[in-house]
C-alpha positions as a LaTeX table, in Angstrom:
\begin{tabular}{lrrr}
\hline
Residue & $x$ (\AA) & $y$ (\AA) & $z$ (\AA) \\
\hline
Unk1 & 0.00 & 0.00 & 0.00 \\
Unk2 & 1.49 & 3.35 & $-0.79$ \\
Unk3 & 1.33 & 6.66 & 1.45 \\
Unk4 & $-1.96$ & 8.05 & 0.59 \\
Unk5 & $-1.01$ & 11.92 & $-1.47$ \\
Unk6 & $-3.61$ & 15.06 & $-0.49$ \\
Unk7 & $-3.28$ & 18.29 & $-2.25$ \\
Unk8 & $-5.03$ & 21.14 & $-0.18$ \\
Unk9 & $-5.52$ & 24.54 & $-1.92$ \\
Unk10 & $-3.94$ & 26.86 & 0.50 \\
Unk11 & $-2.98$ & 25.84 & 3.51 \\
Unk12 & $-1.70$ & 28.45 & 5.64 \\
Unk13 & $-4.82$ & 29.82 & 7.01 \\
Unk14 & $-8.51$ & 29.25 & 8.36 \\
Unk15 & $-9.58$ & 25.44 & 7.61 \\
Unk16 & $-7.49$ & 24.67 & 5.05 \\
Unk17 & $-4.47$ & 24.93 & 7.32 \\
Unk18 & $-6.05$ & 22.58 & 9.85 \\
Unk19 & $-6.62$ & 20.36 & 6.89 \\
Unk20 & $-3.53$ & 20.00 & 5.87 \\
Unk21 & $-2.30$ & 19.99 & 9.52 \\
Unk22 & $-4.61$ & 16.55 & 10.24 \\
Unk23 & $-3.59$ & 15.21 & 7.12 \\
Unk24 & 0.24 & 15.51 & 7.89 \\
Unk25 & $-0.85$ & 13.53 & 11.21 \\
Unk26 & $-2.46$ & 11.04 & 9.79 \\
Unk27 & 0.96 & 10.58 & 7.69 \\
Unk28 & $-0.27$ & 11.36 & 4.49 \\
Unk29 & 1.55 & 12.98 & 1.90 \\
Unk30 & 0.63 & 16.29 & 2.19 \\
Unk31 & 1.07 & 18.74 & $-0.73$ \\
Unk32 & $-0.27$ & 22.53 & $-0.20$ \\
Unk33 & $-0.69$ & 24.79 & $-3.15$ \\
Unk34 & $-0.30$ & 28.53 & $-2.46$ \\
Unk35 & 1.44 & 31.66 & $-3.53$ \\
Unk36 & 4.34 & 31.39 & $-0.10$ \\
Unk37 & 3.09 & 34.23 & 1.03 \\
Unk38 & 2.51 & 32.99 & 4.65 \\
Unk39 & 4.12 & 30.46 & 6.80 \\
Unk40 & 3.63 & 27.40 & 5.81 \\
Unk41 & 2.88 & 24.51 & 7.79 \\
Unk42 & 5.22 & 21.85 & 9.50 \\
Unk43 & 5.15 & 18.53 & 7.35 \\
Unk44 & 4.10 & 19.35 & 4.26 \\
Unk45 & 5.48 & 20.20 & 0.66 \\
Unk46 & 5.02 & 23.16 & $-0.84$ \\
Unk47 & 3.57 & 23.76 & $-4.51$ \\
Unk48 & 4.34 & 27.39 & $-5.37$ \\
Unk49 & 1.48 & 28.90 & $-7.71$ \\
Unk50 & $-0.81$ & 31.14 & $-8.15$ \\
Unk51 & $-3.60$ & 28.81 & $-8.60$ \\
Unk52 & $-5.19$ & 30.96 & $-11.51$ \\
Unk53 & $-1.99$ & 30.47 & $-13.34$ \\
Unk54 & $-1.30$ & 26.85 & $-12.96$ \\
Unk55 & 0.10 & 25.73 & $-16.59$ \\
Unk56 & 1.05 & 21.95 & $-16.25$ \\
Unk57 & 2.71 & 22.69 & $-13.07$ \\
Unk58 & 0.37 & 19.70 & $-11.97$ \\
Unk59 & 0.64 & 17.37 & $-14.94$ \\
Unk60 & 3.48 & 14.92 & $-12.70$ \\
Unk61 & 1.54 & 14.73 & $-10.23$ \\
Unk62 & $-0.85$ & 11.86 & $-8.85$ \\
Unk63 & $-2.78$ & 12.35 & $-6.03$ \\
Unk64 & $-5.71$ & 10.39 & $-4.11$ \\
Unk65 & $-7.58$ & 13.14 & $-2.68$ \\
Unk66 & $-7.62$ & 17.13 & $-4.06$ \\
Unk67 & $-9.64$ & 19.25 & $-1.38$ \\
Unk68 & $-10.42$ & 22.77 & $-3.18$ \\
Unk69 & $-11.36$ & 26.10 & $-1.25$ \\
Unk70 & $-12.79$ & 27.71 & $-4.18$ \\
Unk71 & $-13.87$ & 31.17 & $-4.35$ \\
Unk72 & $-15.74$ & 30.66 & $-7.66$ \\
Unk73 & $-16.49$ & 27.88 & $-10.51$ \\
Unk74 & $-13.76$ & 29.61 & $-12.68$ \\
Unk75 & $-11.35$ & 28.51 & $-9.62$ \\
Unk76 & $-12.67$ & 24.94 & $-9.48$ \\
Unk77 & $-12.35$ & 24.71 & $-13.60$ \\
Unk78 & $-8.90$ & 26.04 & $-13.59$ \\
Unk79 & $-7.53$ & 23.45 & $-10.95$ \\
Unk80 & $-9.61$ & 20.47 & $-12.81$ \\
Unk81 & $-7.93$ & 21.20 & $-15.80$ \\
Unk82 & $-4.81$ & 21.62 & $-14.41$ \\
Unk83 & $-5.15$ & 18.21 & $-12.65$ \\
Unk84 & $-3.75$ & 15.21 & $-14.57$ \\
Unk85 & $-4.70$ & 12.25 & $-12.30$ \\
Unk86 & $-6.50$ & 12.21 & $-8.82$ \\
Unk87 & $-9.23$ & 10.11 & $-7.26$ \\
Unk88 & $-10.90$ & 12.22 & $-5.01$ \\
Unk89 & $-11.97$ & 16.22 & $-5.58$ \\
Unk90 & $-13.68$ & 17.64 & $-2.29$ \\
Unk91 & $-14.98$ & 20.96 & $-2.28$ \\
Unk92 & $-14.74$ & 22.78 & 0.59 \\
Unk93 & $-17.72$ & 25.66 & 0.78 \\
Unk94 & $-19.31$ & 27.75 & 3.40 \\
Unk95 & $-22.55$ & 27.91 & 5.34 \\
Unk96 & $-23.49$ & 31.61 & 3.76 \\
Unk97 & $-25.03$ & 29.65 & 0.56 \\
Unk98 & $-27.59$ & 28.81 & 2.97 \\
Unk99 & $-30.47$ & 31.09 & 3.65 \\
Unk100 & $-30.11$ & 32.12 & 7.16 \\
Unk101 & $-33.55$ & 31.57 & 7.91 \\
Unk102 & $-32.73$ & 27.62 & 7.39 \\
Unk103 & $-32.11$ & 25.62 & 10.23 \\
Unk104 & $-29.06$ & 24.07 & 11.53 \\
Unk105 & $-27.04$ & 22.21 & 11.20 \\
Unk106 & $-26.97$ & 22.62 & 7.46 \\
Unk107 & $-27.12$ & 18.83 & 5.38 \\
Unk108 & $-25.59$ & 17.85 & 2.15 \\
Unk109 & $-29.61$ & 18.30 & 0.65 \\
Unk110 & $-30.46$ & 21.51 & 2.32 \\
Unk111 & $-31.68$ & 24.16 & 0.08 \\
Unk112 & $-29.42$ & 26.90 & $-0.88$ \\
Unk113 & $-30.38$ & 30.21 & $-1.32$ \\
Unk114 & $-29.89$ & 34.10 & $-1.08$ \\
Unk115 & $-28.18$ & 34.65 & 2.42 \\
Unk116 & $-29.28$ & 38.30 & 3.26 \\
Unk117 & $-26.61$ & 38.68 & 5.95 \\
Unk118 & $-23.90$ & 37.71 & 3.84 \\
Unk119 & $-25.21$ & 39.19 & 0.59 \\
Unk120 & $-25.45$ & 38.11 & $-3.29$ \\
Unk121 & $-21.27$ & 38.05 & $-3.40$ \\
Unk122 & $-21.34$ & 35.17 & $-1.70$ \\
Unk123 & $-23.43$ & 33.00 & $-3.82$ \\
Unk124 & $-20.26$ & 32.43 & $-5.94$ \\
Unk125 & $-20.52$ & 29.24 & $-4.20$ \\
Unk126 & $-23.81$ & 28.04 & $-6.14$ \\
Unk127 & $-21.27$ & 28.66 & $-9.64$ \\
Unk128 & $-18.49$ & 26.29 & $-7.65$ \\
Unk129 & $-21.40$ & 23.12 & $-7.09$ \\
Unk130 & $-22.73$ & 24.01 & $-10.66$ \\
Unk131 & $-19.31$ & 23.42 & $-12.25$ \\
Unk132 & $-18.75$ & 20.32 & $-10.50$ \\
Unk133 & $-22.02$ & 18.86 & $-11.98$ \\
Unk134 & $-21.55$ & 19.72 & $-15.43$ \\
\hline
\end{tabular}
C-alpha cells in the first residue's frame, strides 16, 4: 500500500491549514498549493502557484484526494484542468449559501439560497457546485 497523497488549496490559514495539519498527522503525503506568502505549515510540501496560473505545473503529479477552497467555478475549472490524475476532488464551501432563515445544522440536501446577511457576493458558491455537476 502506498502513502496516501492530499493536495489542499492553500494551507496556511482558516480550515485549510487545519486540513492540511490533520492530514500531515495522519501521515499522508501532504502537498499545499499557495502563492508562499505565509508560513507554511510543519510537514508538508510546498507547490508554489498562483492557482489561476497553474500551466502543467500539476501534470506529474498523482494524487488520491484534491480538497479545493474555491472562491468561484472559474477557480474549481482552472484546478480540474490543471489536474492530470487524482481520485478524489472535495470541495470545501461555506454555510453563507444557505439562507439564514434555514435551520441548523446545514445537510448535504439543504436548500441553498440568497443569504441576506452575507449578501449576493457570496453565492459564488452556487457557480463552484454548478461546475462540479456539469
Amino acid at each position: 500500500m502506498h502513502e496516501k497523497k492530499v493536495l489542499i488549496t492553500g494551507g496556511t490559514v482558516f480550515v485549510s491549514r487545519y486540513i492540511a495539519e490533520y492530514y500531515v498527522k495522519k501521515h499522508y503525503d501532504v502537498y499545499v498549493l499557495n502563492r508562499n506568502s505565509k508560513k507554511q505549515s510543519k510537514g508538508v510540501n510546498l507547490i508554489q502557484a498562483d492557482r489561476h496560473n497553474l500551466g502543467n505545473l500539476l501534470r506529474d503529479f498523482h494524487f488520491d484526494v484534491v480538497i479545493d477552497t474555491a472562491y468561484t467555478s472559474d477557480d474549481v475549472e482552472k484546478l480540474l484542468a490543471a489536474l492530470d490524475s487524482y481520485e478524489d476532488y472535495i470541495l470545501i464551501s461555506s454555510s453563507v449559501v444557505y439562507p439564514e432563515n434555514l435551520s441548523q445544522p446545514f445537510k448535504e440536501d439543504s436548500p441553498v439560497g440568497l443569504n441576506n446577511y452575507w449578501g449576493t457576493t457570496e453565492l459564488i458558491k452556487f457557480e463552484e457546485a454548478a461546475a462540479l455537476l456539469k
